[in-house]
Amino acid sequence: MQLTPNYLPNGICLNVLANSVTNAEACYAAAEGHVVLGVLTKNYLSDEFAITDMRRYQAAVNNAVSVGLGAGSPQQSAMVARVAAEIQPQHVNQVFTGVATSRALLGQADTVINGLVAPSGEVGLVNVATGPLSSQSAKANIPVATAITMLKDMGGTSLKYFPMQGTAHLEEFKAVAAACADNEFGLEPTGGLDLTNFQQIAVAAGVRQIIPHVYSSIIDATTGETQPEAVAQLLTIMKQF
């Protein structure tokens, strides 16, 4: 079972949501396998239900599963760690303070684990207070490079920058991308990305592994499914970067 995402030669792998196994299969095909399908733990009443269902997704898409929090919810951190430990997916979403627990429970170094940091409002700094308790406290704004080294200490693989609000934090994001490139660390831009603002800033900065999350903007409002045709369009864009 493959434990690492299937990146394009330029180091990009898409992350989109799937609301069913059928939808996951369609999006996986549209992305030619260069995708991890987000399945949110907040949608399940228990670990057991989540584990059983996510195994179905794993079988359908060659383990290209991303165990999600759900809008970056810090309250899902512990459940994400427990579920991921059981199913051993390719990708795990975590708040900053949950990364070490996830890596320890996984028991291997291959699965990608991101650590969520939030825009600080100041170029060069990110807010790492994204955990269940810390998110309720004052912001903890620290240099991006320091956040990256702390994530490395905890076994993290990439920095999840959320919520980006599209291009609202563009200058901050450029500094984040530069720091990830300098420190040979992955980057996952998240929040408000769509077909019109999907940019190659991280690629241009030299980041080697990039997993952009494109969620609500490509979901059909009627069915709740991610649109495979939009995934195919994003793949075309990514190949051009």
mmCIF file of C-alpha atoms in Angstrom:
data_model
loop_
_atom_site.group_PDB
_atom_site.id
_atom_site.type_symbol
_atom_site.label_atom_id
_atom_site.label_comp_id
_atom_site.label_asym_id
_atom_site.label_seq_id
_atom_site.Cartn_x
_atom_site.Cartn_y
_atom_site.Cartn_z
ATOM 1 C CA MET A 1 0.000 0.000 0.000
ATOM 2 C CA GLN A 2 1.483 3.325 -1.086
ATOM 3 C CA LEU A 3 1.863 5.728 1.834
ATOM 4 C CA THR A 4 2.973 8.849 -0.033
ATOM 5 C CA PRO A 5 0.908 11.062 -2.368
ATOM 6 C CA ASN A 6 1.392 10.735 -6.125
ATOM 7 C CA TYR A 7 2.995 14.084 -6.965
ATOM 8 C CA LEU A 8 3.356 15.438 -10.468
ATOM 9 C CA PRO A 9 6.971 15.851 -11.693
ATOM 10 C CA ASN A 10 6.794 19.506 -10.597
ATOM 11 C CA GLY A 11 5.973 18.422 -7.033
ATOM 12 C CA ILE A 12 2.245 19.221 -6.926
ATOM 13 C CA CYS A 13 -0.554 16.953 -5.726
ATOM 14 C CA LEU A 14 -4.122 18.213 -5.456
ATOM 15 C CA ASN A 15 -6.344 17.844 -2.383
ATOM 16 C CA VAL A 16 -10.116 17.882 -2.911
ATOM 17 C CA LEU A 17 -13.071 16.675 -0.857
ATOM 18 C CA ALA A 18 -15.059 13.549 -1.684
ATOM 19 C CA ASN A 19 -18.568 13.025 -0.326
ATOM 20 C CA SER A 20 -18.826 9.401 -1.464
ATOM 21 C CA VAL A 21 -16.639 6.577 -2.704
ATOM 22 C CA THR A 22 -18.086 7.062 -6.185
ATOM 23 C CA ASN A 23 -17.219 10.759 -6.119
ATOM 24 C CA ALA A 24 -13.724 9.907 -4.896
ATOM 25 C CA GLU A 25 -13.207 7.483 -7.768
ATOM 26 C CA ALA A 26 -14.375 10.057 -10.321
ATOM 27 C CA CYS A 27 -12.089 12.771 -8.942
ATOM 28 C CA TYR A 28 -9.166 10.369 -8.698
ATOM 29 C CA ALA A 29 -9.583 9.482 -12.360
ATOM 30 C CA ALA A 30 -9.967 13.144 -13.372
ATOM 31 C CA ALA A 31 -6.708 13.994 -11.585
ATOM 32 C CA GLU A 32 -4.954 10.996 -13.161
ATOM 33 C CA GLY A 33 -4.089 9.869 -9.644
ATOM 34 C CA HIS A 34 -2.309 13.108 -8.685
ATOM 35 C CA VAL A 35 -4.696 13.835 -5.828
ATOM 36 C CA VAL A 36 -5.542 12.932 -2.244
ATOM 37 C CA LEU A 37 -9.249 12.761 -1.461
ATOM 38 C CA GLY A 38 -10.323 14.515 1.699
ATOM 39 C CA VAL A 39 -12.641 12.600 4.021
ATOM 40 C CA LEU A 40 -13.624 14.549 7.142
ATOM 41 C CA THR A 41 -13.677 12.962 10.585
ATOM 42 C CA LYS A 42 -16.269 15.477 11.772
ATOM 43 C CA ASN A 43 -18.809 13.694 9.561
ATOM 44 C CA TYR A 44 -18.621 10.505 11.634
ATOM 45 C CA LEU A 45 -20.165 9.739 15.022
ATOM 46 C CA SER A 46 -17.304 7.506 16.138
ATOM 47 C CA ASP A 47 -13.801 6.315 15.285
ATOM 48 C CA GLU A 48 -15.203 2.924 14.309
ATOM 49 C CA PHE A 49 -17.614 4.368 11.738
ATOM 50 C CA ALA A 50 -14.855 6.565 10.294
ATOM 51 C CA ILE A 51 -12.320 3.740 10.082
ATOM 52 C CA THR A 52 -14.752 1.347 8.428
ATOM 53 C CA ASP A 53 -15.882 3.893 5.849
ATOM 54 C CA MET A 54 -12.436 5.279 5.077
ATOM 55 C CA ARG A 55 -11.177 1.776 4.340
ATOM 56 C CA ARG A 56 -13.737 1.706 1.511
ATOM 57 C CA TYR A 57 -12.242 4.910 0.117
ATOM 58 C CA GLN A 58 -8.740 3.492 0.441
ATOM 59 C CA ALA A 59 -9.632 0.420 -1.584
ATOM 60 C CA ALA A 60 -11.220 2.539 -4.325
ATOM 61 C CA VAL A 61 -8.425 5.097 -4.807
ATOM 62 C CA ASN A 62 -5.212 3.213 -4.017
ATOM 63 C CA ASN A 63 -4.986 4.718 -0.524
ATOM 64 C CA ALA A 64 -5.035 8.305 -1.825
ATOM 65 C CA VAL A 65 -6.992 9.361 1.255
ATOM 66 C CA SER A 66 -6.552 12.553 3.238
ATOM 67 C CA VAL A 67 -7.924 12.251 6.772
ATOM 68 C CA GLY A 68 -9.462 15.657 7.410
ATOM 69 C CA LEU A 69 -10.411 17.748 10.379
ATOM 70 C CA GLY A 70 -13.281 19.709 8.839
ATOM 71 C CA ALA A 71 -12.672 23.443 8.282
ATOM 72 C CA GLY A 72 -9.510 23.107 10.351
ATOM 73 C CA SER A 73 -11.522 22.262 13.474
ATOM 74 C CA PRO A 74 -9.102 21.847 16.391
ATOM 75 C CA GLN A 75 -11.679 19.741 18.221
ATOM 76 C CA GLN A 76 -11.149 16.984 15.643
ATOM 77 C CA SER A 77 -7.409 16.744 16.251
ATOM 78 C CA ALA A 78 -7.450 13.684 18.525
ATOM 79 C CA MET A 79 -9.920 11.791 16.342
ATOM 80 C CA VAL A 80 -7.836 12.457 13.232
ATOM 81 C CA ALA A 81 -4.762 11.048 14.975
ATOM 82 C CA ARG A 82 -6.563 7.912 16.133
ATOM 83 C CA VAL A 83 -8.282 7.194 12.819
ATOM 84 C CA ALA A 84 -5.135 7.827 10.772
ATOM 85 C CA ALA A 85 -3.178 5.429 12.972
ATOM 86 C CA GLU A 86 -5.612 2.675 12.078
ATOM 87 C CA ILE A 87 -5.985 3.222 8.342
ATOM 88 C CA GLN A 88 -2.462 4.470 7.481
ATOM 89 C CA PRO A 89 -3.477 6.959 4.753
ATOM 90 C CA GLN A 90 -1.264 8.945 2.398
ATOM 91 C CA HIS A 91 -2.162 12.272 3.980
ATOM 92 C CA VAL A 92 -3.184 13.600 7.397
ATOM 93 C CA ASN A 93 -4.461 17.074 8.280
ATOM 94 C CA GLN A 94 -3.528 18.307 11.728
ATOM 95 C CA VAL A 95 -3.513 21.406 13.848
ATOM 96 C CA PHE A 96 -0.042 22.572 14.859
ATOM 97 C CA THR A 97 -0.141 20.956 18.291
ATOM 98 C CA GLY A 98 -1.444 17.623 16.992
ATOM 99 C CA VAL A 99 1.386 16.761 14.631
ATOM 100 C CA ALA A 100 3.632 14.876 17.072
ATOM 101 C CA THR A 101 0.760 12.713 18.321
ATOM 102 C CA SER A 102 -0.205 11.790 14.773
ATOM 103 C CA ARG A 103 3.349 10.870 13.781
ATOM 104 C CA ALA A 104 3.860 8.770 16.888
ATOM 105 C CA LEU A 105 0.591 6.877 16.421
ATOM 106 C CA LEU A 106 1.246 6.293 12.712
ATOM 107 C CA GLY A 107 4.519 4.612 13.569
ATOM 108 C CA GLN A 108 6.115 5.444 10.208
ATOM 109 C CA ALA A 109 7.660 8.438 8.458
ATOM 110 C CA ASP A 110 6.096 8.137 4.995
ATOM 111 C CA THR A 111 2.558 9.496 5.381
ATOM 112 C CA VAL A 112 2.380 13.258 4.853
ATOM 113 C CA ILE A 113 1.263 15.127 7.972
ATOM 114 C CA ASN A 114 0.629 18.839 7.707
ATOM 115 C CA GLY A 115 0.641 21.264 10.607
ATOM 116 C CA LEU A 116 -1.940 24.042 10.445
ATOM 117 C CA VAL A 117 -0.761 27.605 10.953
ATOM 118 C CA ALA A 118 -2.865 30.705 10.373
ATOM 119 C CA PRO A 119 -2.074 34.062 8.784
ATOM 120 C CA SER A 120 -0.851 36.533 11.382
ATOM 121 C CA GLY A 121 -1.465 39.762 9.508
ATOM 122 C CA GLU A 122 2.269 40.396 9.352
ATOM 123 C CA VAL A 123 4.629 39.277 6.606
ATOM 124 C CA GLY A 124 7.112 36.691 7.867
ATOM 125 C CA LEU A 125 5.065 35.595 10.880
ATOM 126 C CA VAL A 126 2.422 32.871 11.302
ATOM 127 C CA ASN A 127 0.068 32.046 14.144
ATOM 128 C CA VAL A 128 0.748 28.576 15.568
ATOM 129 C CA ALA A 129 -1.974 28.698 18.241
ATOM 130 C CA THR A 130 -4.323 26.427 16.296
ATOM 131 C CA GLY A 131 -4.868 23.568 18.768
ATOM 132 C CA PRO A 132 -7.990 22.714 20.801
ATOM 133 C CA LEU A 133 -6.980 24.965 23.711
ATOM 134 C CA SER A 134 -4.431 27.296 22.128
ATOM 135 C CA SER A 135 -6.892 28.428 19.455
ATOM 136 C CA GLN A 136 -8.999 29.867 22.277
ATOM 137 C CA SER A 137 -6.025 31.811 23.641
ATOM 138 C CA ALA A 138 -4.099 34.806 22.369
ATOM 139 C CA LYS A 139 -2.384 34.408 18.994
ATOM 140 C CA ALA A 140 1.127 32.998 19.058
ATOM 141 C CA ASN A 141 2.804 34.689 16.091
ATOM 142 C CA ILE A 142 6.289 33.397 15.360
ATOM 143 C CA PRO A 143 8.695 33.493 12.384
ATOM 144 C CA VAL A 144 7.719 31.092 9.607
ATOM 145 C CA ALA A 145 11.139 29.425 9.688
ATOM 146 C CA THR A 146 10.753 28.732 13.405
ATOM 147 C CA ALA A 147 7.311 27.208 12.856
ATOM 148 C CA ILE A 148 8.807 24.957 10.185
ATOM 149 C CA THR A 149 11.640 23.732 12.399
ATOM 150 C CA MET A 150 9.147 23.031 15.194
ATOM 151 C CA LEU A 151 7.002 21.013 12.793
ATOM 152 C CA LYS A 152 10.089 19.085 11.712
ATOM 153 C CA ASP A 153 10.823 18.362 15.379
ATOM 154 C CA MET A 154 7.311 16.910 15.715
ATOM 155 C CA GLY A 155 7.533 14.758 12.600
ATOM 156 C CA GLY A 156 5.550 17.046 10.328
ATOM 157 C CA THR A 157 5.993 16.981 6.572
ATOM 158 C CA SER A 158 4.367 20.205 5.430
ATOM 159 C CA LEU A 159 2.930 23.502 6.565
ATOM 160 C CA LYS A 160 -0.799 24.011 6.024
ATOM 161 C CA TYR A 161 -1.530 27.717 5.573
ATOM 162 C CA PHE A 162 -5.181 28.299 6.515
ATOM 163 C CA PRO A 163 -7.379 30.253 6.059
ATOM 164 C CA MET A 164 -5.849 31.999 3.054
ATOM 165 C CA GLN A 165 -9.137 33.655 2.054
ATOM 166 C CA GLY A 166 -8.141 33.423 -1.569
ATOM 167 C CA THR A 167 -5.583 36.150 -2.227
ATOM 168 C CA ALA A 168 -6.262 38.203 0.912
ATOM 169 C CA HIS A 169 -2.902 37.209 2.442
ATOM 170 C CA LEU A 170 -0.861 37.070 -0.752
ATOM 171 C CA GLU A 171 2.230 38.907 0.513
ATOM 172 C CA GLU A 172 2.272 36.821 3.679
ATOM 173 C CA PHE A 173 1.910 33.664 1.601
ATOM 174 C CA LYS A 174 4.884 34.624 -0.574
ATOM 175 C CA ALA A 175 7.032 34.830 2.562
ATOM 176 C CA VAL A 176 5.682 31.475 3.751
ATOM 177 C CA ALA A 177 6.503 29.887 0.389
ATOM 178 C CA ALA A 178 10.025 31.307 0.463
ATOM 179 C CA ALA A 179 10.591 29.932 3.967
ATOM 180 C CA CYS A 180 9.313 26.486 2.981
ATOM 181 C CA ALA A 181 11.623 26.468 -0.027
ATOM 182 C CA ASP A 182 14.613 27.580 2.041
ATOM 183 C CA ASN A 183 13.945 24.918 4.662
ATOM 184 C CA GLU A 184 13.031 22.130 2.208
ATOM 185 C CA PHE A 185 9.554 21.743 3.650
ATOM 186 C CA GLY A 186 6.202 21.040 2.043
ATOM 187 C CA LEU A 187 3.450 23.641 1.720
ATOM 188 C CA GLU A 188 -0.332 23.323 1.580
ATOM 189 C CA PRO A 189 -2.209 26.531 0.707
ATOM 190 C CA THR A 190 -5.805 26.248 1.879
ATOM 191 C CA GLY A 191 -8.930 28.384 1.973
ATOM 192 C CA GLY A 192 -10.748 30.244 -0.774
ATOM 193 C CA LEU A 193 -8.807 28.733 -3.664
ATOM 194 C CA ASP A 194 -10.648 28.350 -6.964
ATOM 195 C CA LEU A 195 -10.023 28.074 -10.698
ATOM 196 C CA THR A 196 -9.417 31.819 -11.026
ATOM 197 C CA ASN A 197 -6.887 32.407 -8.233
ATOM 198 C CA PHE A 198 -4.977 29.105 -8.439
ATOM 199 C CA GLN A 199 -1.429 30.447 -8.704
ATOM 200 C CA GLN A 200 2.088 29.070 -9.042
ATOM 201 C CA ILE A 201 3.655 31.172 -6.273
ATOM 202 C CA ALA A 202 4.864 28.155 -4.296
ATOM 203 C CA VAL A 203 6.332 26.513 -7.401
ATOM 204 C CA ALA A 204 8.100 29.723 -8.383
ATOM 205 C CA ALA A 205 9.518 30.033 -4.874
ATOM 206 C CA GLY A 206 11.096 26.599 -5.203
ATOM 207 C CA VAL A 207 8.912 24.573 -2.840
ATOM 208 C CA ARG A 208 9.455 20.925 -3.720
ATOM 209 C CA GLN A 209 6.202 19.390 -2.500
ATOM 210 C CA ILE A 210 2.946 21.337 -2.706
ATOM 211 C CA ILE A 211 -0.571 20.152 -1.911
ATOM 212 C CA PRO A 212 -3.107 22.889 -2.660
ATOM 213 C CA HIS A 213 -6.552 22.321 -1.144
ATOM 214 C CA VAL A 214 -9.427 23.325 -3.433
ATOM 215 C CA TYR A 215 -12.694 22.611 -1.681
ATOM 216 C CA SER A 216 -16.006 24.463 -1.696
ATOM 217 C CA SER A 217 -15.420 26.422 -4.911
ATOM 218 C CA ILE A 218 -15.581 23.239 -7.024
ATOM 219 C CA ILE A 219 -18.367 21.473 -5.118
ATOM 220 C CA ASP A 220 -21.766 21.191 -6.777
ATOM 221 C CA ALA A 221 -24.183 23.019 -4.484
ATOM 222 C CA THR A 222 -27.029 20.655 -5.368
ATOM 223 C CA THR A 223 -25.321 17.286 -4.989
ATOM 224 C CA GLY A 224 -22.551 18.192 -2.559
ATOM 225 C CA GLU A 225 -20.067 16.412 -4.802
ATOM 226 C CA THR A 226 -16.735 17.741 -5.989
ATOM 227 C CA GLN A 227 -17.015 18.234 -9.752
ATOM 228 C CA PRO A 228 -14.617 15.912 -11.634
ATOM 229 C CA GLU A 229 -14.528 18.287 -14.605
ATOM 230 C CA ALA A 230 -13.179 21.028 -12.313
ATOM 231 C CA VAL A 231 -10.559 18.604 -11.000
ATOM 232 C CA ALA A 232 -9.522 17.902 -14.591
ATOM 233 C CA GLN A 233 -9.186 21.648 -15.208
ATOM 234 C CA LEU A 234 -7.012 22.028 -12.120
ATOM 235 C CA LEU A 235 -4.819 19.166 -13.278
ATOM 236 C CA THR A 236 -4.271 20.929 -16.588
ATOM 237 C CA ILE A 237 -3.300 24.112 -14.736
ATOM 238 C CA MET A 238 -0.963 22.243 -12.380
ATOM 239 C CA LYS A 239 0.827 20.537 -15.268
ATOM 240 C CA GLN A 240 1.602 23.962 -16.733
ATOM 241 C CA PHE A 241 3.322 25.213 -13.578
#
